[in-house]
XYZ file of C-alpha atoms in Angstrom:
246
model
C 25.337 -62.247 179.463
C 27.469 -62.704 182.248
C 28.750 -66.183 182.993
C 27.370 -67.104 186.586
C 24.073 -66.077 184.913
C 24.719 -68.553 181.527
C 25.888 -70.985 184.138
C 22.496 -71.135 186.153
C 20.446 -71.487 182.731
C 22.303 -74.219 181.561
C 22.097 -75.829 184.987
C 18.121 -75.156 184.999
C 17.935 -76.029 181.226
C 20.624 -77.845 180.066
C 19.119 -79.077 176.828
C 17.283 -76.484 176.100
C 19.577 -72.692 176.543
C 18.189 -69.863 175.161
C 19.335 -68.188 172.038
C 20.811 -65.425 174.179
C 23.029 -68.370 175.830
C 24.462 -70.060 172.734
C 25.596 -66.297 171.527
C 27.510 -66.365 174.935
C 29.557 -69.503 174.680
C 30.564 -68.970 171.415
C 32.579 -66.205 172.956
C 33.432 -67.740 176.445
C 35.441 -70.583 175.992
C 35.403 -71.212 180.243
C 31.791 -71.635 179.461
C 31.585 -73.428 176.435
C 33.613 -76.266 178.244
C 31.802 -75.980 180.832
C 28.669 -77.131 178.839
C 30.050 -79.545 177.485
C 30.739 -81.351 180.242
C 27.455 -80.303 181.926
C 25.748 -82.257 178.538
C 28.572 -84.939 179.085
C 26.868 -85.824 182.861
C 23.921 -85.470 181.821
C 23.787 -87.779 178.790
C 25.334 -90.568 181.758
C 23.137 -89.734 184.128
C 19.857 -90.191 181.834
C 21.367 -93.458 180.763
C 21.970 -94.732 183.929
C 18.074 -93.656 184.992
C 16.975 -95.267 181.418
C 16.934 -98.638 183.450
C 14.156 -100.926 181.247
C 11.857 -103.172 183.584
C 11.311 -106.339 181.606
C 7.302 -107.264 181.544
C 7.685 -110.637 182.485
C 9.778 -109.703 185.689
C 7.359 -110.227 188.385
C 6.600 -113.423 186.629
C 10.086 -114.883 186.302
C 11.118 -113.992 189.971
C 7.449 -115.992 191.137
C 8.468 -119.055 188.420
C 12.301 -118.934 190.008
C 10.740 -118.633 193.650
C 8.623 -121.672 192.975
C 11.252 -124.269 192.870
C 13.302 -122.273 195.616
C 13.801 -124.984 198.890
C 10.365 -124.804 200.916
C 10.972 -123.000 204.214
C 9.712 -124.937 207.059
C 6.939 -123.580 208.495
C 6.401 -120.968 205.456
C 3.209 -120.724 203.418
C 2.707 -121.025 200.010
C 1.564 -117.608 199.733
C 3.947 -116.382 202.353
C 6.935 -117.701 200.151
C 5.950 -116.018 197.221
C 5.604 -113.012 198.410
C 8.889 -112.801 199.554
C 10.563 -113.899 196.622
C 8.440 -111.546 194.804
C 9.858 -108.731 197.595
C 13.692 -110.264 197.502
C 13.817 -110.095 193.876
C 12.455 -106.175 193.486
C 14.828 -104.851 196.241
C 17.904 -106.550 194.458
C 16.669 -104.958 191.124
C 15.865 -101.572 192.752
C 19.433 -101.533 194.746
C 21.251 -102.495 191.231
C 19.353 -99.413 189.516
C 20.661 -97.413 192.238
C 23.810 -97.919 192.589
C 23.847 -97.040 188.945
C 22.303 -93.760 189.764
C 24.332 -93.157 192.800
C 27.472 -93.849 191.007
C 26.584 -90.703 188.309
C 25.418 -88.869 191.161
C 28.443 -88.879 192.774
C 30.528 -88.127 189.651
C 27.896 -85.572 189.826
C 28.694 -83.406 192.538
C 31.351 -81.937 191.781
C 30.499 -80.852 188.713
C 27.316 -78.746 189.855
C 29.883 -77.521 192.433
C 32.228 -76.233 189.953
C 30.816 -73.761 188.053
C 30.495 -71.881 191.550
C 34.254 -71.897 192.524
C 35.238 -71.201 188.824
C 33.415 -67.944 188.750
C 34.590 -66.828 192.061
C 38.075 -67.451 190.370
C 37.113 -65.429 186.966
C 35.770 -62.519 188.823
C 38.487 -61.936 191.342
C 40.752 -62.484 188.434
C 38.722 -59.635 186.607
C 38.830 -56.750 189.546
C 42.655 -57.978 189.468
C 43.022 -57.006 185.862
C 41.098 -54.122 186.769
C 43.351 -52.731 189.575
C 46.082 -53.561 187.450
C 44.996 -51.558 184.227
C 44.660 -48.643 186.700
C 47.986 -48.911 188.611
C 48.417 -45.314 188.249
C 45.585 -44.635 191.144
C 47.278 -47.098 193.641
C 50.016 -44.417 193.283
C 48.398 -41.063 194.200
C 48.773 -39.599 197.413
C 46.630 -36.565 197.058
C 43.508 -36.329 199.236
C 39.933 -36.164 196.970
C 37.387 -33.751 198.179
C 34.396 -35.097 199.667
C 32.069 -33.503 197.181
C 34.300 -35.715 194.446
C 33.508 -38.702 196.761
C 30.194 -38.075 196.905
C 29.296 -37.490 193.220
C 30.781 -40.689 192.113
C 28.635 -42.729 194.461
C 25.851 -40.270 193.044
C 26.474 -41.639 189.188
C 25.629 -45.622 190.557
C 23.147 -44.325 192.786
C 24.582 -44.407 196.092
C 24.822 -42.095 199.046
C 27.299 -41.402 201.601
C 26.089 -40.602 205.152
C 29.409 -39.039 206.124
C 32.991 -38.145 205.014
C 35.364 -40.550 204.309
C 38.841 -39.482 205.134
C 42.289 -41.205 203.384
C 40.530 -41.336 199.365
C 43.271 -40.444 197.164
C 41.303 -41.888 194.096
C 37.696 -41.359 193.292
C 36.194 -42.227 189.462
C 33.611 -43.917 187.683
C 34.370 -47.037 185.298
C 33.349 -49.872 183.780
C 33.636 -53.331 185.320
C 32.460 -56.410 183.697
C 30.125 -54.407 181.474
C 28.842 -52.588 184.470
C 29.574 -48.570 185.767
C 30.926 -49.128 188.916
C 32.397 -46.417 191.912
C 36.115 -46.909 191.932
C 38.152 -45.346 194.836
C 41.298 -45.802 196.346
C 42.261 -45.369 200.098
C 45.452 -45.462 201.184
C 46.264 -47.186 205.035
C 49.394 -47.114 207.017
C 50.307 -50.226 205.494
C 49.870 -49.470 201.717
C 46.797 -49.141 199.142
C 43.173 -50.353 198.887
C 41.213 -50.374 195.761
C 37.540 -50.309 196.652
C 35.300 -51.026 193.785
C 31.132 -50.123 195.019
C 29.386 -51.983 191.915
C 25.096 -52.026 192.379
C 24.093 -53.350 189.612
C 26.320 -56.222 190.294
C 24.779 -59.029 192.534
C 26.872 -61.415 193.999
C 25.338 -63.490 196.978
C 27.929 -65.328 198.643
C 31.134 -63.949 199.842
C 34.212 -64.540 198.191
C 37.691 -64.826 199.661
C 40.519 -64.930 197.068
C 44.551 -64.738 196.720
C 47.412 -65.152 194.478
C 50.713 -64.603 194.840
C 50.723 -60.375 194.173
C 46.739 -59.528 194.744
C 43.855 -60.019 197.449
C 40.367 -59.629 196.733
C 37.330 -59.696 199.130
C 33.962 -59.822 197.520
C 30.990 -58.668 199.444
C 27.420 -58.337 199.168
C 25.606 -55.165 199.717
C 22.113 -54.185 200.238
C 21.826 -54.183 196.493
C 24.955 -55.548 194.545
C 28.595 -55.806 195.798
C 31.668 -54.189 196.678
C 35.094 -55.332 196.096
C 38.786 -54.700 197.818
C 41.425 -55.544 196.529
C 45.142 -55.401 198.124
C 48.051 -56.493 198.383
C 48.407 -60.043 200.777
C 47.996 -59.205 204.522
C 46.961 -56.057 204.493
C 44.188 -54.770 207.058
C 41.713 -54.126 204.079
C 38.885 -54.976 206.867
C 39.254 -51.888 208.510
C 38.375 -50.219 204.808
C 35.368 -52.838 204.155
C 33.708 -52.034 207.629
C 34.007 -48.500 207.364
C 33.216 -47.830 203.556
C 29.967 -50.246 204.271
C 29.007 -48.752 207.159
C 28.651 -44.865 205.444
C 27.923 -46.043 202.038
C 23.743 -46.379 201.351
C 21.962 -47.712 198.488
């Protein structure tokens, strides 16, 4: 189980994760304190909703209302029925402001777990790239039929050549086969990783001091390029996704 995917079951079931789940964050440690505090906001915010209504409410704002100063002009009836509204709008605002205030504590919790994964995963096609420094290296042009039969093994097709790939291989990538190439630009290498089976909705943007990595979605899964800082890895992206078919 991946964690984006253990992350959105304990957001939809917090108390309740499935065996599968509990196996994963006894191995994750990012996730297993993330849990913990997702059951640490949730524990607050059920208190704050656990607000008890006393039975005799409506009776003791009517008693209180009764010796409340007679507004001239005001009814009997009239009176009481503002009391009896005065007295459940203070109670309702106390309850939430209670509820707001864990809300807003809230937040950025449910945020989180989305800008920590972008994080782990660019820091994973990182380790990646750097595992395989030796391809950043090469400088001799793949044949197109080599191009074309690793797309092939994730099931993907090229619709024309691709000229400037001095790397081209299969490999695993967060449990998943992925099409690994490297093209090299004018102003230095980019590692292009063409991953299917490896949804990722929202584009992600991410830097450190040595690395760059783009995330992008495809028609089915992602792709990934990675580069050094500054480096027109654009020009790659649009042409790569533009030939490249599920």
């Amino acid at each position: 189980m991946k964690c984006l995917e253990f992350r959105r079951l304990a957001l939809e079931q917090p108390a309740a994760i499935p065996a599968e789940a509990q196996a994963h964050i006894r191995q994750c440690a990012s996730c297993k304190q993330f849990y913990q505090k997702l059951n640490t906001q949730e524990a607050a915010l059920a208190q704050a909703l656990a607000v008890d209504v006393p039975e005799d409410l409506v009776a003791k704002i009517m008693l209180r209302q009764s010796f409340a100063p007679e507004e001239p002009g005001a009814s009997t009836g009239k009176r009481e029925r503002q009391g009896v509204k005065r007295g459940i709008i203070s109670f309702a605002l106390a309850a939430s402001i209670g509820v707001l205030a864990v809300m807003l504590n809230w937040i950025p919790l449910t945020n989180t777990p989305v800008v920590e994964e972008h994080g782990a995963t660019a820091e994973l096609m990182i380790r990646h790239v750097e595992d395989e420094a030796g391809t950043l290296a090469k400088t001799e042009l793949v044949s197109m039929d080599t191009f074309r039969e690793t797309l092939q093994k994730v099931n993907l097709q090229a619709s024309a050549d691709y000229s400037g790939i001095t790397f081209a291989g299969n490999c695993i990538v967060d449990g998943i086969l992925a099409a690994h190439f490297v093209v090299q630009t004018p102003e230095g290498p980019v590692t292009v990783l063409l991953m299917p089976n490896h949804p990722f909705k929202e584009p992600v943007d991410y830097s450190n001091k040595r690395w760059h990595v783009a995330m992008v979605p495809m028609e089915k899964g992602s792709a990934a390029f990675i580069s050094e800082p500054g480096l027109n890895w654009q020009a790659v992206k649009e042409q790569m996704m533009a030939i490249v078919k599920v």
